[in-house]
Each structure stands twice: as structure tokens, then as C-alpha cells.
PDB file of C-alpha atoms in Angstrom:
ATOM      1  CA  ALA A   1      -4.663   3.625   2.231  1.00 85.00           C
ATOM      2  CA  ALA A   2      -7.630   1.863   0.608  1.00 82.00           C
ATOM      3  CA  GLU A   3      -9.179   1.480   4.052  1.00 83.00           C
ATOM      4  CA  SER A   4      -8.015   4.766   5.592  1.00 83.00           C
ATOM      5  CA  ASN A   5     -10.040   7.846   6.372  1.00 86.00           C
ATOM      6  CA  LEU A   6      -7.500  10.566   7.014  1.00 89.00           C
ATOM      7  CA  PRO A   7      -8.123  14.228   6.285  1.00 90.00           C
ATOM      8  CA  GLY A   8      -6.158  15.597   3.381  1.00 88.00           C
ATOM      9  CA  ILE A   9      -5.604  12.329   1.502  1.00 90.00           C
ATOM     10  CA  GLY A  10      -9.149  11.372   0.558  1.00 91.00           C
ATOM     11  CA  ALA A  11      -8.556  11.339  -3.196  1.00 92.00           C
ATOM     12  CA  TYR A  12      -5.505   9.120  -2.738  1.00 92.00           C
ATOM     13  CA  ALA A  13      -7.436   6.677  -0.533  1.00 93.00           C
ATOM     14  CA  VAL A  14     -10.360   6.553  -2.982  1.00 95.00           C
ATOM     15  CA  ALA A  15      -7.957   5.822  -5.862  1.00 95.00           C
ATOM     16  CA  LYS A  16      -6.361   2.985  -3.873  1.00 95.00           C
ATOM     17  CA  ALA A  17      -9.777   1.510  -3.065  1.00 95.00           C
ATOM     18  CA  ALA A  18     -10.740   1.703  -6.754  1.00 97.00           C
ATOM     19  CA  GLU A  19      -7.513  -0.074  -7.761  1.00 96.00           C
ATOM     20  CA  GLU A  20      -8.236  -2.852  -5.308  1.00 96.00           C
ATOM     21  CA  HIS A  21     -11.792  -3.250  -6.577  1.00 97.00           C
ATOM     22  CA  LEU A  22     -10.525  -3.335 -10.166  1.00 97.00           C
ATOM     23  CA  ALA A  23      -8.072  -6.116  -9.289  1.00 96.00           C
ATOM     24  CA  ARG A  24     -10.853  -8.166  -7.673  1.00 97.00           C
ATOM     25  CA  GLN A  25     -13.084  -7.569 -10.683  1.00 97.00           C
ATOM     26  CA  LEU A  26     -10.338  -8.660 -13.087  1.00 97.00           C
ATOM     27  CA  ALA A  27      -9.749 -11.771 -10.999  1.00 97.00           C
ATOM     28  CA  ALA A  28     -13.446 -12.625 -11.217  1.00 97.00           C
ATOM     29  CA  GLU A  29     -13.774 -11.944 -14.935  1.00 97.00           C
ATOM     30  CA  VAL A  30     -10.496 -13.444 -16.124  1.00 96.00           C
ATOM     31  CA  PRO A  31      -9.790 -16.326 -13.746  1.00 96.00           C
ATOM     32  CA  GLU A  32      -7.082 -17.787 -15.966  1.00 96.00           C
ATOM     33  CA  VAL A  33      -4.868 -14.733 -15.388  1.00 96.00           C
ATOM     34  CA  PRO A  34      -3.574 -14.469 -11.819  1.00 96.00           C
ATOM     35  CA  CYS A  35      -4.485 -11.084 -10.405  1.00 96.00           C
ATOM     36  CA  PHE A  36      -4.043  -9.932  -6.829  1.00 97.00           C
ATOM     37  CA  ILE A  37      -3.797  -6.787  -4.751  1.00 97.00           C
ATOM     38  CA  TYR A  38      -0.341  -5.991  -3.439  1.00 97.00           C
ATOM     39  CA  ARG A  39      -0.127  -3.859  -0.318  1.00 96.00           C
ATOM     40  CA  PRO A  40       3.533  -2.966   0.031  1.00 95.00           C
ATOM     41  CA  GLY A  41       3.293  -1.657   3.562  1.00 92.00           C
ATOM     42  CA  VAL A  42       4.309   1.827   4.591  1.00 95.00           C
ATOM     43  CA  VAL A  43       6.915   2.865   2.040  1.00 97.00           C
ATOM     44  CA  GLU A  44       9.221   5.878   2.318  1.00 97.00           C
ATOM     45  CA  THR A  45       8.077   7.971  -0.649  1.00 96.00           C
ATOM     46  CA  GLU A  46       7.769  11.610  -1.585  1.00 95.00           C
ATOM     47  CA  MET A  47       4.146  11.447  -0.446  1.00 92.00           C
ATOM     48  CA  GLN A  48       5.297  10.313   3.003  1.00 94.00           C
ATOM     49  CA  ARG A  49       7.638  13.297   3.229  1.00 95.00           C
ATOM     50  CA  GLN A  50       4.927  15.681   2.085  1.00 94.00           C
ATOM     51  CA  ALA A  51       2.493  14.326   4.681  1.00 94.00           C
ATOM     52  CA  ARG A  52       5.098  14.732   7.438  1.00 95.00           C
ATOM     53  CA  GLU A  53       5.538  18.366   6.346  1.00 95.00           C
ATOM     54  CA  ALA A  54       1.872  19.088   5.546  1.00 95.00           C
ATOM     55  CA  GLN A  55       0.357  22.526   6.017  1.00 94.00           C
ATOM     56  CA  GLY A  56      -3.279  23.433   6.532  1.00 93.00           C
ATOM     57  CA  SER A  57      -6.182  22.116   8.526  1.00 94.00           C
ATOM     58  CA  ALA A  58      -5.313  18.416   8.045  1.00 93.00           C
ATOM     59  CA  ALA A  59      -1.690  18.916   9.107  1.00 94.00           C
ATOM     60  CA  PRO A  60      -1.984  17.925  12.792  1.00 94.00           C
ATOM     61  CA  VAL A  61      -3.509  14.532  11.972  1.00 94.00           C
ATOM     62  CA  LEU A  62      -1.168  13.903   9.051  1.00 95.00           C
ATOM     63  CA  HIS A  63       1.858  14.841  11.144  1.00 95.00           C
ATOM     64  CA  GLN A  64       0.824  12.474  13.927  1.00 95.00           C
ATOM     65  CA  VAL A  65       0.268   9.524  11.594  1.00 95.00           C
ATOM     66  CA  PHE A  66       3.060   9.980   9.079  1.00 94.00           C
ATOM     67  CA  ARG A  67       5.719  11.226  11.480  1.00 96.00           C
ATOM     68  CA  GLY A  68       4.759   8.308  13.696  1.00 96.00           C
ATOM     69  CA  TYR A  69       5.597   5.843  10.923  1.00 95.00           C
ATOM     70  CA  LYS A  70       9.085   7.312  10.695  1.00 95.00           C
ATOM     71  CA  VAL A  71       9.680   7.542  14.452  1.00 96.00           C
ATOM     72  CA  GLU A  72       8.479   3.964  14.956  1.00 96.00           C
ATOM     73  CA  GLY A  73      10.775   2.704  12.189  1.00 94.00           C
ATOM     74  CA  ARG A  74       7.870   1.298  10.174  1.00 94.00           C
ATOM     75  CA  LEU A  75       8.939   2.699   6.792  1.00 96.00           C
ATOM     76  CA  LEU A  76      10.178   0.317   4.127  1.00 97.00           C
ATOM     77  CA  SER A  77      12.386   1.504   1.314  1.00 97.00           C
ATOM     78  CA  PRO A  78      10.880   1.338  -2.188  1.00 97.00           C
ATOM     79  CA  LYS A  79      13.495  -1.308  -2.970  1.00 97.00           C
ATOM     80  CA  GLU A  80      12.395  -3.494  -0.028  1.00 96.00           C
ATOM     81  CA  ALA A  81       8.740  -3.232  -1.096  1.00 96.00           C
ATOM     82  CA  ALA A  82       9.613  -4.093  -4.700  1.00 97.00           C
ATOM     83  CA  LYS A  83      11.768  -7.076  -3.677  1.00 96.00           C
ATOM     84  CA  ALA A  84       8.881  -8.438  -1.619  1.00 96.00           C
ATOM     85  CA  LEU A  85       6.563  -8.190  -4.624  1.00 97.00           C
ATOM     86  CA  VAL A  86       9.060  -9.993  -6.844  1.00 97.00           C
ATOM     87  CA  ARG A  87       9.263 -12.804  -4.277  1.00 96.00           C
ATOM     88  CA  LEU A  88       5.450 -13.052  -4.230  1.00 96.00           C
ATOM     89  CA  LEU A  89       4.991 -13.270  -7.993  1.00 96.00           C
ATOM     90  CA  PRO A  90       5.766 -17.000  -8.291  1.00 96.00           C
ATOM     91  CA  ARG A  91       2.880 -17.560  -5.851  1.00 96.00           C
ATOM     92  CA  ALA A  92       0.469 -15.180  -7.611  1.00 96.00           C
ATOM     93  CA  ARG A  93      -2.169 -17.889  -8.100  1.00 96.00           C
ATOM     94  CA  GLN A  94      -2.312 -18.412  -4.323  1.00 96.00           C
ATOM     95  CA  PHE A  95      -3.444 -14.788  -3.887  1.00 97.00           C
ATOM     96  CA  HIS A  96      -5.778 -14.641  -6.913  1.00 97.00           C
ATOM     97  CA  GLY A  97      -8.523 -12.117  -6.164  1.00 96.00           C
ATOM     98  CA  LYS A  98      -7.097 -11.489  -2.699  1.00 96.00           C
ATOM     99  CA  ILE A  99      -4.742  -9.176  -0.881  1.00 96.00           C
ATOM    100  CA  ALA A 100      -1.061  -9.966  -0.472  1.00 97.00           C
ATOM    101  CA  SER A 101       1.393  -7.834   1.449  1.00 94.00           C
ATOM    102  CA  TRP A 102       5.114  -7.638   1.948  1.00 92.00           C
ATOM    103  CA  ARG A 103       4.540  -9.701   5.102  1.00 91.00           C
ATOM    104  CA  ASP A 104       3.388 -12.682   3.001  1.00 94.00           C
ATOM    105  CA  VAL A 105       6.891 -13.223   1.659  1.00 88.00           C
TER     106      VAL A 105
END
């Protein structure tokens, strides 16, 4: 989401981008504390459901993208995303100041 430009979720995307910048800044300022960005993938959440059922002018685009994730079987459960993060934590130093995803497990 930090790199997305979809109508209707701009505030969410901006918040994600800010979180990622903060993590990079912390990594630069406090190098002794491992800090990395975790991108969990496309996780089945309440927000996903809301986007699939969106109303209003952004709905057609949101439906196409978010319904597509479900149809294509790309959604991870929150538990799967969390387990991937737990498996990455012992290697946190390897990702210091960088992006890690569930695929890096």
C-alpha cells in the first residue's frame, strides 16, 4: 500500500508510506537496534472486505483490485502473515533499514 495509488484509500497508503519512512529513519539514527519494514503481503482483513464491497466513485477500481486478490487466491490469513514475521525476526539484522516480506521466509 505504501507504493499504491488507488482511489479511495489514499490516507491509508500515505500512512503506510510514513511508517516505512519512519522505520528507515530509525534504522539510520539507531543502528544498534535492528529495524526493518515488514510487508506482510495481501492479508485477508476487514479492510479487504470493505474494499470488495465499497460504494461510491472509487468502487469500480477497488472492486477490480480487491476482488481480484480473492479470486486469484492471493490472500494470506492474518495468522500466516504473523507466522512469517516471527520467522523473520531472528534475521532482523539482515534486513536493517530495508524491506522484508513474507516471501523472505
